[in-house]
Coordinates of C-alpha atoms in Angstrom, one line a residue:
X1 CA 0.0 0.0 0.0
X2 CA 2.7 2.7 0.8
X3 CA 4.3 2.0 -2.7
X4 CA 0.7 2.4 -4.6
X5 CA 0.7 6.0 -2.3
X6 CA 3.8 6.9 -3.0
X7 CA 3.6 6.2 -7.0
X8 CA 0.3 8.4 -6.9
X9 CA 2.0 11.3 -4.8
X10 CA 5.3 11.2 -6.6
X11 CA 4.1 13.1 -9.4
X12 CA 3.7 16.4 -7.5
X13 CA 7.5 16.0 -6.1
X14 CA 9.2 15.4 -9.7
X15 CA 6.9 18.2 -11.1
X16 CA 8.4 20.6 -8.5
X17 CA 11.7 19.0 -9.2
X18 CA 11.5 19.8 -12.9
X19 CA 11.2 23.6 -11.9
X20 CA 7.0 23.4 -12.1
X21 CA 5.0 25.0 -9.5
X22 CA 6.1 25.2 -6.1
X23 CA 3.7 26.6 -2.6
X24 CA 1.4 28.8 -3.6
X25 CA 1.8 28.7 -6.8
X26 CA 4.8 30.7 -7.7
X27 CA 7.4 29.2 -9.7
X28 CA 11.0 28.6 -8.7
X29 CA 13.5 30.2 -10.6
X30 CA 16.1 26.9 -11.7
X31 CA 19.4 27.3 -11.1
X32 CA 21.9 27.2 -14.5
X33 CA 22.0 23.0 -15.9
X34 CA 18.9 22.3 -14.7
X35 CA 17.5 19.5 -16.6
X36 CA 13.7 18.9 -17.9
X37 CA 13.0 15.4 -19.2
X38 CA 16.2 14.7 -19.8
X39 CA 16.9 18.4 -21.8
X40 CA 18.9 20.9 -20.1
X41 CA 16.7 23.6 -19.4
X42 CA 18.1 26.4 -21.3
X43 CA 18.0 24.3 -24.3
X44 CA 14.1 24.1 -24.0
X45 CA 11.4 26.9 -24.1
X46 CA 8.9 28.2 -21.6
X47 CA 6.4 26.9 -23.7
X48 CA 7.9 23.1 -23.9
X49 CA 8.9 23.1 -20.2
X50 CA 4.9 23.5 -19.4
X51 CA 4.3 21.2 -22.1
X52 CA 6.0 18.8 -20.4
X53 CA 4.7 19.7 -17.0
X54 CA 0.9 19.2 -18.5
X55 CA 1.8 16.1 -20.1
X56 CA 3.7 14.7 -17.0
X57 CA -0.2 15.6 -14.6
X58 CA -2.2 13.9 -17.1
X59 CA -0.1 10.9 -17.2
X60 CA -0.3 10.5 -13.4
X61 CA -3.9 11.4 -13.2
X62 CA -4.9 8.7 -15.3
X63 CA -2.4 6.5 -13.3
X64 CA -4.3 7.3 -10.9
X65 CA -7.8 6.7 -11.9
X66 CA -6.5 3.5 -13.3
X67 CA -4.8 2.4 -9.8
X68 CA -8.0 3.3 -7.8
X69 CA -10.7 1.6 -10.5
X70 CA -8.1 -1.7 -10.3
X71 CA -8.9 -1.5 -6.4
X72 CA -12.3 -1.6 -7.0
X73 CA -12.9 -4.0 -9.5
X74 CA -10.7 -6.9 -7.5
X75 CA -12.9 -5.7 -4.4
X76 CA -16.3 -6.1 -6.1
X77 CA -18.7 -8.8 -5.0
X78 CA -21.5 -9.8 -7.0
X79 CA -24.8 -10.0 -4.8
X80 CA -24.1 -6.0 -4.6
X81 CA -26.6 -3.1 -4.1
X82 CA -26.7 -1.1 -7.8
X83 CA -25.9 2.0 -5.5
X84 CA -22.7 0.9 -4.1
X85 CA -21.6 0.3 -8.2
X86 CA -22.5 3.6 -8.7
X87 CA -20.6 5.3 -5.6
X88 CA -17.6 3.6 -5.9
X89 CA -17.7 4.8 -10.5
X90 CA -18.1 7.9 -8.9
X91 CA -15.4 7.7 -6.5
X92 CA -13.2 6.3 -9.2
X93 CA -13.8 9.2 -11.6
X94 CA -13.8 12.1 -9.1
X95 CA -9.9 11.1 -8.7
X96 CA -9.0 12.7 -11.9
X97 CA -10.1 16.5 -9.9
X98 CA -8.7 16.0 -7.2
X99 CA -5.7 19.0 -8.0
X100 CA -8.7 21.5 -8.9
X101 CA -10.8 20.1 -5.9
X102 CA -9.1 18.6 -3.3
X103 CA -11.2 18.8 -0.6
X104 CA -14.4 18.3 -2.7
X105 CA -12.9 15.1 -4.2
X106 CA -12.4 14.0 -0.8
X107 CA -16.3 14.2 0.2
X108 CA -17.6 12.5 -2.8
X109 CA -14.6 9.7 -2.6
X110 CA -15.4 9.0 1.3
X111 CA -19.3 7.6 -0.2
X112 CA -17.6 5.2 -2.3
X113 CA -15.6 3.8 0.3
X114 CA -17.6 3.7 3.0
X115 CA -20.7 1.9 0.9
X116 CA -18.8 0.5 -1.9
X117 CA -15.1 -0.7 -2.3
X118 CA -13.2 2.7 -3.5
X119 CA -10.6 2.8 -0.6
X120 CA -7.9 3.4 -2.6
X121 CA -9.6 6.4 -4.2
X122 CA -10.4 8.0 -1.2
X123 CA -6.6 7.5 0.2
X124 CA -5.6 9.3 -3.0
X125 CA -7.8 12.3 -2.9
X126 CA -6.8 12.5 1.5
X127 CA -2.7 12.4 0.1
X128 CA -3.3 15.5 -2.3
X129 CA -5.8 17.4 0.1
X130 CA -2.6 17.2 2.9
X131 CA 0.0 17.9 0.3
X132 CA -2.1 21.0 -0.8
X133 CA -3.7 22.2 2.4
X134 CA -1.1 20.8 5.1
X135 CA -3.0 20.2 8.4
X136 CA -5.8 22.7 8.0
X137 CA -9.6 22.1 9.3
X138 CA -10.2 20.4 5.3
X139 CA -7.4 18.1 5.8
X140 CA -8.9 16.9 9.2
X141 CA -12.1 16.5 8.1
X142 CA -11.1 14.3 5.1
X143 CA -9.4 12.3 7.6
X144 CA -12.3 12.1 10.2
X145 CA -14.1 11.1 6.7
X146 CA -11.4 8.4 5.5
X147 CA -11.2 7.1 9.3
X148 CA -14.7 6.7 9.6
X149 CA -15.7 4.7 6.6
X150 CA -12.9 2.3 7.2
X151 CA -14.1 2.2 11.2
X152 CA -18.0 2.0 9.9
X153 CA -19.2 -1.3 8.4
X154 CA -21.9 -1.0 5.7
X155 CA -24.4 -1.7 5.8
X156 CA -25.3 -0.6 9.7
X157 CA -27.2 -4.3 10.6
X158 CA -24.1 -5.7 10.0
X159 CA -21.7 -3.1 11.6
X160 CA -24.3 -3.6 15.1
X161 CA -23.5 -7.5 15.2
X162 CA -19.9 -7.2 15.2
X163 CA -18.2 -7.7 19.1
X164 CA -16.2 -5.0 20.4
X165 CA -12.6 -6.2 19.9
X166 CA -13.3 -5.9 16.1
X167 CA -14.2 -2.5 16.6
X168 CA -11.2 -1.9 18.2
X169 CA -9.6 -3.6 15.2
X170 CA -11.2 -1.5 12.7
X171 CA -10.6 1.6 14.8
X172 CA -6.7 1.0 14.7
X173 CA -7.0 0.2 11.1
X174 CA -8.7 3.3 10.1
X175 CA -6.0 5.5 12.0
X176 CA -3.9 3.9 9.6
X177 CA -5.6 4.3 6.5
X178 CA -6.3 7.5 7.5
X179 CA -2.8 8.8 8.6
X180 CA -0.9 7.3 5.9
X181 CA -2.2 9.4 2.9
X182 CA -1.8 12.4 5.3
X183 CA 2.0 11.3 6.0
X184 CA 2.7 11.1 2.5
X185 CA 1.3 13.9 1.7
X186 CA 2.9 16.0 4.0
X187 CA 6.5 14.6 3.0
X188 CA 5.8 15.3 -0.7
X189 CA 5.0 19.2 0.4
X190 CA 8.1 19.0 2.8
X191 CA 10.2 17.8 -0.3
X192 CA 8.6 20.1 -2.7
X193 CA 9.9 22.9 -0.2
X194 CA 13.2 21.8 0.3
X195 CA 13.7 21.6 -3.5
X196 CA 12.4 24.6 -3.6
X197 CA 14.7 26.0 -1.3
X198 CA 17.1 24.2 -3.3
X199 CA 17.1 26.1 -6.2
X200 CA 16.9 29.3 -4.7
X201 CA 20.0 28.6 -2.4
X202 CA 22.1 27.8 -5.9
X203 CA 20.9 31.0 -7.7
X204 CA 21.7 33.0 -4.8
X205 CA 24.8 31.1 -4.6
X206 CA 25.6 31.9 -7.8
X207 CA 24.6 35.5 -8.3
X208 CA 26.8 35.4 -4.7
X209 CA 29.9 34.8 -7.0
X210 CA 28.7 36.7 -9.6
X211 CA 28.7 39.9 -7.0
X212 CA 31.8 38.8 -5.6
X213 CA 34.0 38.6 -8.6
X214 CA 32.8 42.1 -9.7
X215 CA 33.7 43.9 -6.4
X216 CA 37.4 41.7 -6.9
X217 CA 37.5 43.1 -10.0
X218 CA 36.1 46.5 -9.2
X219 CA 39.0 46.8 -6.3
X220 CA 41.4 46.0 -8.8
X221 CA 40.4 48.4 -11.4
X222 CA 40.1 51.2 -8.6
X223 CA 43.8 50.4 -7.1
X224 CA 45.2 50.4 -10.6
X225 CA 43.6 53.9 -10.9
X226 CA 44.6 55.3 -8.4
X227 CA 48.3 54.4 -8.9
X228 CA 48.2 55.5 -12.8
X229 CA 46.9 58.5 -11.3
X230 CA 49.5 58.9 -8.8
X231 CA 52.3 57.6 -10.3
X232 CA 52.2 57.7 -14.0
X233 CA 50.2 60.8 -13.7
X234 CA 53.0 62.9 -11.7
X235 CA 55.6 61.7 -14.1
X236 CA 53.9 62.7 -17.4
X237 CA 52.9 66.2 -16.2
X238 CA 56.7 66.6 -15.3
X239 CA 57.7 65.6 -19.1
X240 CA 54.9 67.6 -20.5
X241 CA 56.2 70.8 -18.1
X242 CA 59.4 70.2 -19.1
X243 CA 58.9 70.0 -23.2
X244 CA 56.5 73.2 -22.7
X245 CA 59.8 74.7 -21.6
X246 CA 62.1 73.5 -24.1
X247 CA 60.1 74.3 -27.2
X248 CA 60.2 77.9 -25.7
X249 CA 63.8 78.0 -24.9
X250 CA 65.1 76.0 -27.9
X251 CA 66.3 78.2 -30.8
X252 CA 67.2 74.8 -33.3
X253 CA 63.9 74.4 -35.2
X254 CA 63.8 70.6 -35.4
X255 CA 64.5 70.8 -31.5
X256 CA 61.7 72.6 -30.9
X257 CA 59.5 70.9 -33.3
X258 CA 60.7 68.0 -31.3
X259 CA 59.9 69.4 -27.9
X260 CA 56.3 70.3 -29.0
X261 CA 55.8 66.6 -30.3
X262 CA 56.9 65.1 -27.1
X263 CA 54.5 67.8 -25.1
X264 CA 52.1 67.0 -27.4
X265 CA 52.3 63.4 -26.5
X266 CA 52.2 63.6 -23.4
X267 CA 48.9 66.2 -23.5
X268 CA 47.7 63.9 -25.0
X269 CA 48.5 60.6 -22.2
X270 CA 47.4 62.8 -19.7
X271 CA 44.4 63.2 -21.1
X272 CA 43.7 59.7 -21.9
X273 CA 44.6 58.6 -18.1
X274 CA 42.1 61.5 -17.1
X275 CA 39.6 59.1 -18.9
X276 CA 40.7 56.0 -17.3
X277 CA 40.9 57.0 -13.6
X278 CA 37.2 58.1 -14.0
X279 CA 35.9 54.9 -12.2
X280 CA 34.8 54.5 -8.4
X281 CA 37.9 55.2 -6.3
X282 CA 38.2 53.0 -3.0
X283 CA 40.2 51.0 -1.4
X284 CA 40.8 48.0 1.3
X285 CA 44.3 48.3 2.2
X286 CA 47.2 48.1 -0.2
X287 CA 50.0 45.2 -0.1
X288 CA 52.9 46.5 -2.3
X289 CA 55.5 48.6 -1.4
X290 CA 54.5 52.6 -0.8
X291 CA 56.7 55.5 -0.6
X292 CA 56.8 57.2 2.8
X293 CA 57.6 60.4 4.5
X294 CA 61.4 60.0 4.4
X295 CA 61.1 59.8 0.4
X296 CA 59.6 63.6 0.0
X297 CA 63.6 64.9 -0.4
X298 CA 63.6 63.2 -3.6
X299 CA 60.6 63.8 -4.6
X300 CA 61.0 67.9 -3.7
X301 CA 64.4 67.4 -5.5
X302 CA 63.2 66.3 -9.1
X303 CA 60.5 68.4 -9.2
X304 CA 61.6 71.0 -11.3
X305 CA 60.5 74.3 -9.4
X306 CA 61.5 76.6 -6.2
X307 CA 60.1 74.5 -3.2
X308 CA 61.0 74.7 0.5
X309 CA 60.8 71.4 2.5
X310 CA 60.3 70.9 6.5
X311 CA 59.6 67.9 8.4
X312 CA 59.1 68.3 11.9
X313 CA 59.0 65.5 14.6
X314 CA 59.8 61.5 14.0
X315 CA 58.5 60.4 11.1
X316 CA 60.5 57.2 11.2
X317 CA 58.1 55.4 13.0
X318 CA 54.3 56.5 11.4
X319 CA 52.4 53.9 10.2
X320 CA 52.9 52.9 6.8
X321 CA 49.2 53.8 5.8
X322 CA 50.0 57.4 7.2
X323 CA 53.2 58.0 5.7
X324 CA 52.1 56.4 2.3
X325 CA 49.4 59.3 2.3
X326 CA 51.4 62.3 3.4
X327 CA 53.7 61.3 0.6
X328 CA 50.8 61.0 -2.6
X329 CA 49.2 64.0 -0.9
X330 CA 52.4 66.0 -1.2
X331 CA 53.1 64.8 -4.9
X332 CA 49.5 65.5 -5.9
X333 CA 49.6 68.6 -4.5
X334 CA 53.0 69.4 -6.3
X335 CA 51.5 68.2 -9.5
X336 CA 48.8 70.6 -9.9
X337 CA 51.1 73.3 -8.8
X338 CA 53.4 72.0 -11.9
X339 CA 49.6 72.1 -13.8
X340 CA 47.7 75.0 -12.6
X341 CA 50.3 78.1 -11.1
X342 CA 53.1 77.5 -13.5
X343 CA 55.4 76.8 -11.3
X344 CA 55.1 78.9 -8.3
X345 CA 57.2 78.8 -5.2
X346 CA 56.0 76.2 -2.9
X347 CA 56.5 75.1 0.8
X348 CA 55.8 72.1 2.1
X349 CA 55.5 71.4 6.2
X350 CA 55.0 68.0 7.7
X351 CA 54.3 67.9 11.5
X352 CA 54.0 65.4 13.7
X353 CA 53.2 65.4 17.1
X354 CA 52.2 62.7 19.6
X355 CA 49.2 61.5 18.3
X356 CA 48.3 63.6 15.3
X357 CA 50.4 64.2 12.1
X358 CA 49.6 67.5 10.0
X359 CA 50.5 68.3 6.3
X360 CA 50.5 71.7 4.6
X361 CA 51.5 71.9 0.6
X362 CA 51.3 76.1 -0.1
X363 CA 52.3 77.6 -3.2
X364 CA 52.7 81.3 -4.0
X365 CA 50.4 83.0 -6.7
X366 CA 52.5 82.7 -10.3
X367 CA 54.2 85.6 -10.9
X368 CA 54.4 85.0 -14.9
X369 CA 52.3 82.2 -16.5
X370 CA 54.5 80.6 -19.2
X371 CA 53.1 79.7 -22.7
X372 CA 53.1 76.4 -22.4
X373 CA 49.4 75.7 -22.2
X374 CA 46.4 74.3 -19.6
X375 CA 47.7 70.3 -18.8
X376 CA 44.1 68.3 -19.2
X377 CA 42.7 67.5 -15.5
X378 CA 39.7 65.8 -14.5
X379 CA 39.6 66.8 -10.7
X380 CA 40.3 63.2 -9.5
X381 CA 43.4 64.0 -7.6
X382 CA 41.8 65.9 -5.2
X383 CA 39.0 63.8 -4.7
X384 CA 41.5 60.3 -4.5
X385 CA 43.3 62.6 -1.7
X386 CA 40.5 62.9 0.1
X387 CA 39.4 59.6 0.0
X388 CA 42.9 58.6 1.3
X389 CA 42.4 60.6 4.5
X390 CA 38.6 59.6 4.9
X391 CA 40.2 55.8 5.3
X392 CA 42.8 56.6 7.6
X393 CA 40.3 59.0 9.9
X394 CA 41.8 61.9 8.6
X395 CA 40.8 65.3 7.5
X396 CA 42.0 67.2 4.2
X397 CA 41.1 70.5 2.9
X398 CA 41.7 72.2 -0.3
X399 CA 41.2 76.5 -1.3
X400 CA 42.8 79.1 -2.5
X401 CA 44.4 81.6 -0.2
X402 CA 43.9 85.4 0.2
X403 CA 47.0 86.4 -1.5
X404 CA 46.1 84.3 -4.8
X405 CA 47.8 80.8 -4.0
X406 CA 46.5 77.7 -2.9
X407 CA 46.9 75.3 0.7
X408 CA 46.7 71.8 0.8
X409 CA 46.0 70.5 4.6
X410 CA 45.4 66.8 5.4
X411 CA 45.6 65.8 9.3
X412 CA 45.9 62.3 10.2
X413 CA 45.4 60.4 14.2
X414 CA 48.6 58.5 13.9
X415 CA 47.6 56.3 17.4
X416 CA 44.0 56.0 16.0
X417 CA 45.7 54.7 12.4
X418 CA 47.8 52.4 13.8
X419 CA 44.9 50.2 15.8
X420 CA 43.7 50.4 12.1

């Protein structure tokens, strides 16, 4: 008997694990390589895959009827009532609603079993009123149905001659034909859920890995930036500035011509590196080798214009996330000076204290602006700088001062950077 259940409830299970309808109705979104008959699922179309599912109901509904008319006709006896032929048809063809009807099915089933020999039928239509309706006042009134028509004896003269030990007997057996449709039901719902969970645990899964190589890739894409923009960015300006001023100082013709290729060039570089470091800006910590505090002589040095350098306290010891700062701050800062006042004198004060390390790039108004031309800028240095100190719990500022130049402060905790 559990096998005959099992064959009948089945159905429902490999429907939902074909990526048919799951609770309440709503459909499970399959996770990639699913498979549908056999047929990867994104080999076959919306319209096949319900085909399929269609196809696959009204097999197992007429298994079903078939199963539960086969029960009847080895149950039948001959000297029969015409009504209890006619109950137990009914009971046999009422089978094929019981999806659309579950609990209706149930109440014209329990007739046929309890007056004629549709057992089976009524087990079927309890199975898919439990599997739909889990234990809900329909499902335990199917049950009280099923229980009773297997407890009651038809017809009544007969069930009043029988002794009280086969009552008993009849009792227990109706629990069981009561309970076991029930049982399976509920274990087809339960594994319709957990398939259903299934599938949505391997999509999110999967769109998990999706997300996380983006943001891997993301990180890498705004690291790299930020060094082209640092690095690269510092050194090209420098040629540019430097070709600017040769093509003006040059008498040769072919030098110059030459000098205003290279600046052209490199126009033209930084331009195109304007258009690359145009993508979100973060980082989580970077592992290579940075240049620190102690570096900013030879950075000051190669520069290429007047500018007056003080460090003040032990910078030996900062953190290398500070000192990794101070330094890009101070060549960005140096940078647009190269870019924006042509040059102008320019003093640069580092500070450190206890607990707090300060940072002060000022350049004087130009006194002369050299034809050389506006270097292309798309504002990310300031904005990388202050995303720098915004990690490091820092605070930067950037604006012009009264006399027509321009500060640079950025402040960093050094004992709150170094619990970092």
């Amino acid at each position: 008997m559990p096998s005959v259940m099992a064959a009948q409830y089945g159905e429902d299970r490999r429907i939902a694990d074909s990526g048919g309808p799951t609770l309440a109705g709503n459909a499970v979104e399959r996770p990639p390589g699913g498979r549908v008959n056999g047929v990867p699922t994104d080999r076959v179309s919306s319209a096949a895959r319900g085909w399929v599912e269609r196809y696959r109901q009204w097999a197992f509904d007429v298994a079903a009827v078939a199963i539960a008319a086969l029960d009847v006709w080895l149950r039948v006896v001959p000297e029969a009532e015409t009504y209890n032929y006619v109950l137990s048809a009914v009971a046999v063809v009422a089978v094929a609603l019981r999806r659309r009807f579950p609990f209706l099915v149930v109440l014209v089933t329990a007739p046929g079993f309890l007056a004629g020999w549709a057992q089976l039928a009524a087990m079927i239509a309890l199975g898919t009123l439990a599997r739909r309706r889990l234990l809900s006042t329909q499902t335990f009134i199917g049950a009280g149905l099923v229980w009773f028509s297997r407890f009651f004896t038809w017809p009544p003269s007969e069930f009043v001659e029988l002794d009280w030990k086969t009552h008993v007997h009849n009792a227990i057996y109706g629990c069981l034909v009561a309970g076991m449709p029930i049982a399976i039901g509920l274990l087809a719902h339960a594994r319709e859920e957990l398939s259903a969970r299934i599938a949505e645990l391997a999509v999110s899964r999967e769109r998990e890995r999706m997300l996380h190589a983006h943001a891997v890739r993301a990180d890498e894409r705004a690291r790299l930036a930020r060094e082209m923009h640092d690095v690269v960015s510092h050194q090209v300006s420098l040629i540019a500035m430097q070709a600017g001023a040769l093509r003006m100082a040059a008498e040769d013709p072919n030098a110059r011509r030459v000098a205003g290729t290279i600046r052209t060039l490199s126009t033209r570089t930084l331009d195109e590196l304007r258009q690359l470091v145009s993508v979100l800006r973060t980082t989580n910590g970077n592992d290579s080798p940075q240049p620190r505090v102690e570096d900013l002589p030879q950075l000051v040095a190669t520069a290429g214009f007047p500018i007056s350098l003080a460090v003040h306290g032990e910078v030996a010891s900062l953190p290398a996330p500070v000192s990794g700062a101070v330094y890009r701050t101070v060549q960005e800062a140096l940078t647009n000076v190269r870019k924006h006042a042509a040059g102008a004198p320019t003093g640069v004060l580092v500070v450190v204290d206890r607990d707090e390390l300060r940072a002060e790039i000022r350049n004087d108004p130009p006194h002369h602006r050299q034809e050389t031309g506006t270097l292309p800028g798309g504002g990310h240095g300031l904005m990388g700088l202050r995303e720098r100190a915004a990690l490091l719990n820092g605070d930067f500022a950037a604006a012009p001062t009264e006399d027509g130049g321009y500060l640079v402060r950025v402040t960093f905790p050094v004992t709150r950077s170094l619990d970092t």
